[in-house]
Short mmCIF file of C-alpha atoms in Angstrom, two decimals:
data_model
loop_
_atom_site.label_atom_id
_atom_site.label_comp_id
_atom_site.label_asym_id
_atom_site.label_seq_id
_atom_site.Cartn_x
_atom_site.Cartn_y
_atom_site.Cartn_z
CA MET D 1 57.87 -193.16 -113.18
CA PRO D 2 55.14 -192.58 -115.78
CA VAL D 3 55.89 -193.95 -119.26
CA VAL D 4 54.21 -192.87 -122.50
CA THR D 5 55.33 -194.69 -125.65
CA GLY D 6 55.23 -193.95 -129.36
CA ILE D 7 54.35 -190.27 -129.12
CA LYS D 8 54.39 -187.78 -131.98
CA GLY D 9 53.76 -184.58 -130.03
CA ILE D 10 55.16 -183.24 -126.76
CA GLU D 11 54.62 -180.08 -124.69
CA ILE D 12 56.04 -179.30 -121.27
CA ALA D 13 54.51 -176.64 -119.04
CA ASP D 14 54.18 -176.14 -115.26
CA GLY D 15 55.95 -179.38 -114.42
CA ARG D 16 53.57 -181.44 -116.54
CA LEU D 17 54.08 -183.16 -119.83
CA THR D 18 51.38 -183.40 -122.48
CA ALA D 19 51.97 -186.15 -125.02
CA ARG D 20 50.02 -186.79 -128.20
CA ARG D 21 49.83 -190.16 -129.82
CA GLU D 22 48.24 -191.10 -133.14
CA ALA D 23 45.17 -193.28 -132.79
CA GLY D 24 42.66 -194.20 -135.47
CA GLY D 25 43.36 -191.19 -137.66
CA GLY D 26 43.05 -188.77 -134.73
CA TRP D 27 45.08 -188.25 -131.59
CA GLU D 28 44.90 -189.46 -128.02
CA VAL D 29 46.34 -187.18 -125.38
CA PHE D 30 48.12 -188.08 -122.13
CA GLU D 31 49.08 -185.67 -119.35
CA VAL D 32 51.66 -186.81 -116.83
CA PRO D 33 53.73 -185.21 -114.06
CA LEU D 34 57.49 -184.92 -114.44
CA PRO D 35 59.85 -186.70 -114.28
CA ALA D 36 58.51 -189.06 -116.93
CA VAL D 37 59.86 -191.43 -119.57
CA VAL D 38 58.66 -191.08 -123.16
CA SER D 39 59.54 -192.83 -126.38
CA VAL D 40 59.01 -190.79 -129.52
CA LYS D 41 58.11 -191.90 -133.01
CA GLU D 42 59.62 -190.70 -136.21
CA GLY D 43 57.86 -187.55 -137.32
CA ILE D 44 57.76 -185.76 -133.95
CA ASN D 45 60.12 -183.14 -135.40
CA LEU D 46 62.67 -182.54 -138.11
CA PRO D 47 66.05 -183.73 -136.88
CA ARG D 48 68.82 -181.15 -136.59
CA TYR D 49 72.14 -182.63 -137.57
CA PRO D 50 75.26 -181.57 -135.66
CA SER D 51 77.23 -178.70 -137.20
CA LEU D 52 80.89 -179.14 -138.07
CA PRO D 53 82.11 -176.99 -135.10
CA GLY D 54 79.76 -179.01 -132.90
CA GLN D 55 81.31 -182.24 -134.14
CA ILE D 56 84.81 -180.91 -133.46
CA ARG D 57 83.81 -179.89 -129.93
CA ALA D 58 82.26 -183.31 -129.38
CA LYS D 59 85.58 -184.99 -130.18
CA LYS D 60 87.14 -183.31 -127.15
CA ALA D 61 84.30 -184.16 -124.82
CA GLU D 62 85.07 -186.45 -121.93
CA LEU D 63 83.56 -189.92 -122.16
CA GLU D 64 82.00 -191.46 -119.09
CA ARG D 65 82.06 -195.23 -119.25
CA HIS D 66 79.54 -197.46 -117.50
CA GLU D 67 79.41 -201.24 -117.40
CA PRO D 68 75.86 -202.54 -117.76
CA ALA D 69 74.79 -205.20 -115.29
CA ARG D 70 74.04 -208.04 -117.68
CA ARG D 71 72.12 -211.15 -116.95
CA GLU D 72 71.22 -214.21 -118.94
CA ALA D 73 68.79 -213.54 -121.77
CA ALA D 74 65.38 -214.95 -120.91
CA LEU D 75 64.44 -214.55 -124.60
CA GLU D 76 67.18 -216.47 -126.35
CA LYS D 77 67.86 -216.08 -130.06
CA VAL D 78 68.37 -219.43 -131.77
CA ARG D 79 68.73 -218.31 -135.39
CA LEU D 80 67.67 -215.73 -137.94
CA LEU D 81 65.83 -216.58 -141.14
CA VAL D 82 65.07 -214.64 -144.29
CA PRO D 83 61.30 -214.71 -144.89
CA GLN D 84 60.06 -216.21 -148.13
CA GLU D 85 58.84 -213.66 -150.65
CA GLU D 86 55.23 -214.44 -151.49
CA ARG D 87 54.73 -211.89 -154.23
CA ALA D 88 53.99 -213.06 -157.74
CA THR D 89 56.08 -211.63 -160.54
CA VAL D 90 55.18 -208.15 -161.63
CA GLN D 91 52.98 -207.58 -164.65
CA VAL D 92 54.04 -204.45 -166.54
CA LEU D 93 50.90 -202.77 -167.86
CA GLY D 94 52.72 -200.39 -170.17
CA GLU D 95 54.77 -197.23 -170.40
CA GLY D 96 53.64 -193.66 -169.96
CA ALA D 97 50.15 -192.21 -170.35
CA ASP D 98 49.28 -194.78 -173.04
CA ALA D 99 48.98 -197.40 -170.30
CA ALA D 100 45.97 -195.62 -168.74
CA PRO D 101 43.21 -197.69 -170.44
CA ARG D 102 44.92 -200.93 -169.39
CA VAL D 103 45.24 -199.60 -165.81
CA VAL D 104 41.51 -198.82 -165.75
CA GLU D 105 40.78 -202.39 -166.92
CA VAL D 106 42.82 -203.76 -164.05
CA LEU D 107 41.12 -201.43 -161.54
CA ARG D 108 37.75 -202.77 -162.74
CA GLU D 109 38.96 -206.40 -162.53
CA LEU D 110 40.00 -205.75 -158.93
CA GLY D 111 36.62 -204.21 -158.21
CA VAL D 112 37.99 -200.87 -157.02
CA ALA D 113 36.78 -198.70 -159.93
CA MET K 1 45.17 -222.23 -120.09
CA ASN K 2 46.12 -219.35 -122.36
CA LEU K 3 45.01 -215.77 -121.81
CA VAL K 4 44.33 -213.24 -124.57
CA LEU K 5 44.09 -209.53 -123.89
CA VAL K 6 41.27 -208.27 -126.10
CA GLU K 7 41.95 -204.68 -127.04
CA HIS K 8 39.14 -202.20 -127.32
CA ASP K 9 38.71 -198.45 -127.32
CA ARG K 10 35.76 -197.32 -125.22
CA GLY K 11 33.94 -200.53 -126.03
CA VAL K 12 34.88 -200.78 -129.73
CA LEU K 13 36.84 -203.95 -130.47
CA SER K 14 40.14 -203.48 -132.30
CA ASP K 15 40.53 -205.42 -135.56
CA LEU K 16 43.93 -206.75 -134.59
CA SER K 17 42.39 -208.43 -131.56
CA HIS K 18 40.62 -210.84 -133.94
CA GLU K 19 44.04 -211.82 -135.26
CA ALA K 20 45.37 -212.38 -131.73
CA LEU K 21 42.30 -214.50 -130.89
CA THR K 22 42.71 -216.52 -134.11
CA PHE K 23 46.37 -217.13 -133.27
CA ALA K 24 45.50 -218.12 -129.70
CA ARG K 25 42.83 -220.63 -130.80
CA ARG K 26 45.54 -222.58 -132.65
CA LEU K 27 47.60 -223.06 -129.49
CA ASP K 28 47.21 -226.05 -127.22
CA GLY K 29 45.09 -225.44 -124.17
CA GLU K 30 41.93 -223.62 -123.24
CA LEU K 31 41.40 -220.03 -124.29
CA ASP K 32 40.38 -217.37 -121.79
CA ALA K 33 39.87 -213.79 -122.91
CA VAL K 34 40.44 -210.65 -120.86
CA LEU K 35 38.54 -207.41 -121.26
CA VAL K 36 39.37 -204.32 -119.24
CA GLY K 37 36.66 -201.89 -118.20
CA GLU K 38 32.88 -201.87 -117.91
CA GLU K 39 32.50 -200.45 -121.44
CA ALA K 40 33.83 -203.73 -122.87
CA ARG K 41 31.04 -205.83 -121.35
CA GLY K 42 29.11 -205.86 -124.65
CA LEU K 43 31.98 -207.65 -126.38
CA VAL K 44 32.07 -210.87 -124.35
CA ASP K 45 29.98 -213.06 -126.68
CA GLY K 46 31.86 -212.46 -129.92
CA LEU K 47 35.30 -213.68 -128.87
CA GLY K 48 35.04 -217.47 -129.21
CA ALA K 49 36.47 -217.90 -125.71
CA SER K 50 35.20 -220.40 -123.15
CA ARG K 51 35.73 -217.93 -120.34
CA VAL K 52 35.94 -214.15 -120.33
CA HIS K 53 37.51 -212.23 -117.46
CA LEU K 54 36.15 -208.71 -117.15
CA ALA K 55 38.25 -206.27 -115.12
CA VAL K 56 35.91 -203.89 -113.34
CA ASP K 57 36.90 -200.70 -111.55
CA PRO K 58 35.39 -197.22 -111.90
CA ARG K 59 38.86 -195.87 -112.72
CA LEU K 60 39.12 -198.12 -115.78
CA ASP K 61 36.88 -195.87 -117.85
CA ASP K 62 39.54 -195.20 -120.50
CA TYR K 63 42.78 -196.66 -121.76
CA ALA K 64 45.58 -196.65 -119.18
CA PRO K 65 48.49 -198.93 -120.14
CA ALA K 66 49.87 -199.65 -116.66
CA ALA K 67 46.38 -200.29 -115.28
CA TRP K 68 45.64 -202.74 -118.11
CA ALA K 69 48.92 -204.51 -117.32
CA ALA K 70 47.96 -204.55 -113.62
CA ALA K 71 44.69 -206.26 -114.57
CA LEU K 72 46.60 -208.92 -116.52
CA ALA K 73 49.09 -209.32 -113.67
CA THR K 74 46.20 -209.94 -111.26
CA LEU K 75 44.98 -212.78 -113.50
CA VAL K 76 48.45 -214.23 -114.02
CA GLU K 77 48.72 -214.42 -110.24
CA SER K 78 45.32 -216.03 -109.68
CA ARG K 79 45.03 -218.22 -112.79
CA SER K 80 48.61 -219.15 -113.71
CA PRO K 81 48.17 -219.14 -117.51
CA GLU K 82 50.87 -220.73 -119.64
CA VAL K 83 50.78 -218.08 -122.36
CA VAL K 84 49.51 -214.50 -122.30
CA LEU K 85 48.93 -212.91 -125.71
CA ALA K 86 48.04 -209.49 -127.04
CA ALA K 87 47.70 -208.03 -130.52
CA GLY K 88 50.83 -206.59 -132.10
CA SER K 89 49.34 -203.10 -131.99
CA ASP K 90 50.81 -200.03 -130.29
CA ARG K 91 48.63 -200.70 -127.28
CA GLY K 92 49.25 -204.44 -127.23
CA GLN K 93 53.01 -203.95 -127.29
CA GLU K 94 52.81 -201.27 -124.63
CA VAL K 95 50.66 -203.25 -122.20
CA MET K 96 52.78 -206.39 -122.61
CA ALA K 97 55.96 -204.39 -121.98
CA HIS K 98 54.46 -203.16 -118.71
CA LEU K 99 53.35 -206.70 -117.84
CA GLY K 100 56.81 -208.10 -118.60
CA ALA K 101 58.38 -205.50 -116.31
CA ARG K 102 55.92 -206.32 -113.53
CA LEU K 103 56.44 -210.07 -113.76
CA ASP K 104 60.17 -209.82 -114.51
CA ALA K 105 59.48 -211.97 -117.58
CA PRO K 106 60.59 -211.54 -121.21
CA VAL K 107 58.12 -210.48 -123.91
CA ALA K 108 58.39 -212.08 -127.35
CA ALA K 109 57.03 -209.33 -129.60
CA ASN K 110 55.58 -209.74 -133.10
CA VAL K 111 55.31 -213.52 -133.03
CA VAL K 112 54.20 -215.28 -136.24
CA ALA K 113 54.35 -218.88 -135.00
CA ALA K 114 54.57 -220.61 -131.64
CA ALA K 115 55.83 -224.20 -131.69
CA GLY K 116 55.48 -224.48 -127.92
CA GLY K 117 57.39 -227.13 -125.99
CA ASP K 118 59.90 -226.72 -123.24
CA PRO K 119 61.80 -224.50 -123.75
CA PHE K 120 58.99 -222.67 -125.49
CA VAL K 121 59.96 -221.92 -129.11
CA VAL K 122 58.55 -219.01 -131.12
CA THR K 123 59.23 -217.44 -134.50
CA ARG K 124 58.93 -213.70 -134.55
CA GLN K 125 59.47 -210.76 -136.85
CA ARG K 126 62.52 -208.60 -136.40
CA TRP K 127 63.40 -205.34 -138.10
CA GLY K 128 59.88 -204.71 -139.22
CA GLY K 129 59.50 -208.17 -140.72
CA SER K 130 62.58 -208.09 -142.96
CA LEU K 131 63.98 -210.98 -140.91
CA LEU K 132 62.47 -213.74 -138.82
CA GLU K 133 63.98 -214.92 -135.56
CA GLU K 134 63.56 -218.29 -133.96
CA ALA K 135 63.79 -217.81 -130.21
CA ARG K 136 63.35 -219.69 -126.94
CA VAL K 137 61.34 -218.14 -124.15
CA HIS K 138 62.69 -219.09 -120.73
CA ALA K 139 60.01 -218.11 -118.25
CA PRO K 140 57.18 -219.75 -116.32
CA VAL K 141 54.66 -217.55 -118.16
CA LYS K 142 55.19 -216.81 -121.85
CA LEU K 143 54.25 -213.29 -122.90
CA LEU K 144 53.69 -212.82 -126.63
CA THR K 145 52.36 -210.21 -129.01
CA VAL K 146 51.03 -211.44 -132.35
CA ALA K 147 52.55 -209.74 -135.40
CA ALA K 148 50.02 -207.49 -137.14
CA HIS K 149 48.62 -208.75 -140.47
CA ALA K 150 50.76 -211.90 -140.32
CA LEU K 151 47.70 -214.14 -140.33
CA ALA K 152 44.13 -213.72 -141.51
CA ALA K 153 41.60 -213.30 -138.71
CA GLU K 154 38.96 -216.05 -138.70
CA PRO K 155 35.45 -215.50 -137.40
CA ALA K 156 35.08 -216.55 -133.80
CA PRO K 157 33.22 -219.84 -133.26
CA ALA K 158 29.91 -219.41 -131.44
CA SER K 159 30.40 -219.57 -127.69
CA SER K 160 28.45 -218.79 -124.55
CA PRO K 161 31.34 -217.88 -122.35
CA VAL K 162 31.38 -217.89 -118.60
CA VAL K 163 31.92 -214.26 -117.64
CA GLU K 164 33.97 -213.71 -114.52
CA GLU K 165 34.26 -210.22 -113.17
CA PHE K 166 37.29 -209.35 -111.13
CA ALA K 167 38.66 -206.28 -109.40
CA PRO K 168 42.28 -205.83 -110.46
CA ALA K 169 44.85 -204.75 -107.89
CA LEU K 170 45.37 -201.14 -108.98
CA SER K 171 47.59 -198.54 -107.38
CA ASP K 172 47.27 -194.81 -108.02
CA ALA K 173 50.56 -194.97 -109.95
CA ASP K 174 48.91 -197.33 -112.47
CA LEU K 175 46.45 -194.60 -113.44
CA VAL K 176 48.84 -191.68 -113.93
CA VAL K 177 49.19 -192.44 -117.65
CA LYS K 178 45.67 -192.48 -119.01
CA VAL K 179 43.99 -191.00 -122.06
CA VAL K 180 42.67 -187.64 -120.86
CA ARG K 181 41.19 -186.46 -124.12
CA ARG K 182 41.14 -187.06 -127.84
CA ASP K 183 41.33 -185.02 -130.98
CA GLU K 184 38.97 -186.96 -133.17
CA PRO K 185 39.78 -187.54 -136.83
CA GLN K 186 38.31 -185.18 -139.37
CA ALA K 187 34.75 -186.32 -140.06
CA GLY K 188 34.16 -187.80 -143.50
CA LYS K 189 37.85 -188.20 -144.27
CA ILE K 190 38.71 -191.77 -145.29
CA GLN K 191 41.39 -193.09 -142.96
CA LEU K 192 44.53 -194.65 -144.41
CA GLY K 193 44.18 -197.75 -142.27
CA ASP K 194 40.60 -198.42 -143.44
CA ALA K 195 40.77 -197.32 -147.09
CA ARG K 196 40.01 -199.88 -149.84
CA VAL K 197 42.35 -198.00 -152.16
CA VAL K 198 45.42 -196.08 -151.04
CA VAL K 199 47.30 -193.79 -153.40
CA GLY K 200 50.80 -193.26 -152.02
CA GLY K 201 53.42 -190.80 -153.16
CA GLY K 202 57.18 -190.78 -152.77
CA ARG K 203 60.05 -188.52 -153.70
CA GLY K 204 59.13 -188.98 -157.37
CA VAL K 205 56.03 -186.83 -156.85
CA GLY K 206 58.42 -183.88 -156.81
CA SER K 207 56.62 -181.37 -154.57
CA ALA K 208 53.68 -180.81 -152.24
CA GLU K 209 51.73 -179.49 -155.24
CA GLY K 210 52.52 -182.71 -157.11
CA PHE K 211 50.15 -184.51 -154.76
CA ALA K 212 47.14 -182.77 -156.33
CA VAL K 213 46.90 -185.43 -159.05
CA LEU K 214 47.21 -188.19 -156.46
CA GLU K 215 44.39 -186.57 -154.46
CA GLU K 216 42.33 -186.50 -157.62
CA LEU K 217 42.93 -190.20 -158.33
CA ALA K 218 42.12 -191.12 -154.72
CA GLY K 219 38.97 -188.98 -154.95
CA VAL K 220 37.75 -190.80 -158.07
CA LEU K 221 38.42 -194.20 -156.50
CA GLY K 222 37.05 -193.28 -153.05
CA GLY K 223 40.45 -193.89 -151.50
CA ALA K 224 42.95 -192.14 -149.26
CA VAL K 225 46.32 -190.51 -149.95
CA GLY K 226 49.49 -191.37 -148.07
CA GLY K 227 53.19 -190.85 -148.50
CA SER K 228 56.61 -192.29 -147.82
CA ARG K 229 58.80 -191.02 -145.04
CA VAL K 230 60.72 -188.83 -147.46
CA VAL K 231 57.64 -186.80 -148.39
CA THR K 232 56.50 -186.32 -144.80
CA ASN K 233 60.04 -185.33 -143.75
CA LEU K 234 60.16 -182.84 -146.61
CA GLY K 235 56.87 -181.40 -145.41
CA TRP K 236 55.01 -182.26 -148.62
CA ARG K 237 52.46 -184.20 -146.58
CA PRO K 238 51.48 -184.13 -142.89
CA HIS K 239 53.19 -186.75 -140.74
CA ALA K 240 49.89 -188.51 -140.10
CA ASP K 241 49.94 -189.53 -143.79
CA GLN K 242 53.16 -191.48 -143.53
CA ILE K 243 52.93 -195.13 -144.57
CA GLY K 244 55.64 -197.36 -143.14
CA GLN K 245 57.25 -198.98 -140.17
CA THR K 246 56.88 -195.87 -138.01
CA GLY K 247 53.72 -194.58 -139.66
CA ALA K 248 50.43 -196.00 -140.79
CA ARG K 249 50.04 -199.69 -141.64
CA ILE K 250 47.66 -200.05 -144.53
CA ALA K 251 45.72 -203.08 -145.74
CA PRO K 252 43.75 -201.95 -148.81
CA GLU K 253 42.53 -204.01 -151.77
CA LEU K 254 44.93 -201.97 -153.91
CA TYR K 255 47.88 -199.78 -153.09
CA ILE K 256 48.92 -197.47 -155.92
CA ALA K 257 52.51 -196.43 -155.22
CA CYS K 258 53.49 -193.37 -157.25
CA GLY K 259 57.15 -192.41 -157.36
CA VAL K 260 57.87 -194.52 -154.29
CA SER K 261 61.22 -196.33 -154.38
CA GLY K 262 60.09 -199.08 -151.99
CA ALA K 263 62.51 -198.93 -149.06
CA ILE K 264 62.06 -201.83 -146.68
CA GLN K 265 60.61 -199.54 -143.98
CA HIS K 266 57.94 -198.43 -146.43
CA MET K 267 57.16 -201.98 -147.55
CA VAL K 268 56.55 -202.98 -143.92
CA GLY K 269 53.73 -200.44 -143.83
CA CYS K 270 52.06 -201.64 -147.03
CA LYS K 271 52.58 -205.38 -146.88
CA GLY K 272 48.97 -205.78 -145.78
CA ALA K 273 47.88 -204.54 -149.24
CA LYS K 274 46.26 -207.29 -151.35
CA ARG K 275 47.67 -205.85 -154.60
CA ILE K 276 50.26 -203.22 -155.42
CA LEU K 277 50.38 -201.12 -158.58
CA ALA K 278 53.69 -199.27 -158.92
CA ILE K 279 53.94 -196.20 -161.10
CA ASN K 280 57.60 -195.34 -161.43
CA LYS K 281 59.99 -193.98 -164.00
CA ASP K 282 62.66 -196.46 -162.89
CA PRO K 283 61.85 -200.06 -163.93
CA ASN K 284 64.55 -201.23 -161.51
CA ALA K 285 63.10 -199.53 -158.42
CA PRO K 286 62.61 -202.06 -155.58
CA ILE K 287 58.88 -201.25 -155.47
CA VAL K 288 58.47 -202.55 -159.04
CA ALA K 289 59.94 -205.94 -158.11
CA ARG K 290 57.51 -206.18 -155.17
CA ALA K 291 54.45 -204.98 -157.06
CA ASP K 292 51.78 -207.03 -158.83
CA TYR K 293 51.37 -204.45 -161.60
CA ALA K 294 53.62 -201.67 -162.84
CA VAL K 295 53.46 -198.75 -165.23
CA ILE K 296 56.82 -197.29 -166.20
CA GLY K 297 57.08 -193.59 -166.87
CA ASP K 298 56.38 -190.10 -165.57
CA LEU K 299 53.65 -190.21 -162.93
CA GLY K 300 52.82 -186.57 -163.71
CA GLU K 301 51.52 -187.80 -167.10
CA ILE K 302 50.30 -191.27 -166.16
CA VAL K 303 48.17 -190.39 -163.11
CA PRO K 304 46.15 -187.63 -164.87
CA ALA K 305 45.66 -189.99 -167.83
CA ILE K 306 44.25 -192.66 -165.49
CA VAL K 307 41.94 -190.08 -163.86
CA ALA K 308 40.76 -188.94 -167.31
CA ALA K 309 40.18 -192.53 -168.46
CA LEU K 310 38.20 -193.30 -165.30
CA ARG K 311 36.07 -190.17 -165.71
CA SER K 312 35.34 -190.82 -169.37
CA GLY K 313 34.32 -194.37 -168.50
CA GLY K 314 36.95 -195.70 -170.89
#
């Protein structure tokens, strides 16, 4: 089955799916026949959250249970570590609009202004 | 021998591929590079590899993830590499996922260090880099993607590689998902990913109109404007402007974060920034603790004052 990952735009017409994916500030477009598998990225739409009546109805819905066929992990987790923070301590340049001249100095030091 | 997939778009090398090549050069064993498609032929000399495999087929004229994976699978079969690597880009992750499925092998994504050995031990980023995982890869061929911006790319050593063309075993199904067209970025607009200065706005900007002053600051500095997920979800900025785990990854000289709280998902997107200047009314906002410089106060007053000071040359 065709797979398109990380898409941020989707249209379905005439049994075909058109998917748009961000690439280098523009978009790249894929067109695939259905059925297809896609994974979508945040930002494809604004999520609709379930309404209260919808939630009540969902409570009565029948649950189908399936047991996944598991097998031994070929990528085995040994341990988790918290990465070391590399950042230096913050330098507060000032408060409010009065800090502007100091900010400009820093921008010049960094070579961006 | 280790194999690196070198990512390109119609013959233009991707920056992250340099990082993957740098990572691969530090591993034990010889380094072979793989390029897919005739358009990539011009790239063979700049990779620092002793051997370059060029996948040639008239159907490989644009990016097709399953076909790229098929090309790698063909080489895995014929060359039996120990490790196969790709950049930790959208494409790199996608191609390696296809390859893993084909070979029935695990993929260790977003690796920052590979200790090697048997079992093969890697350290990789999880949850967008907020945690690291040490893991063992149990497979005859180790498939890795190299975490983006986790190491600095080094220039490739001069090499005159042996170029070996090969015809990958492609089925029609491998070419169903392929880029059919592009909507090119607006000409002249500075892209977030390439900008030397990024001015980012968060909830503290207050409204879509509030971004006007950020636009002005970015204009004066020749930079680009981005936003946190909150502002793109609220419709204050287009989704393409989102900086973060699921949006753009930026790597500017300076990131000016205005009214951005600094949620971990946002910090993942801007950790490539060399310096961060936080402008925030809350001195205890997480972004302030992670910034190099901070100005505390109302960004609606501070940002225009900075623009004015820059314009007056003061």
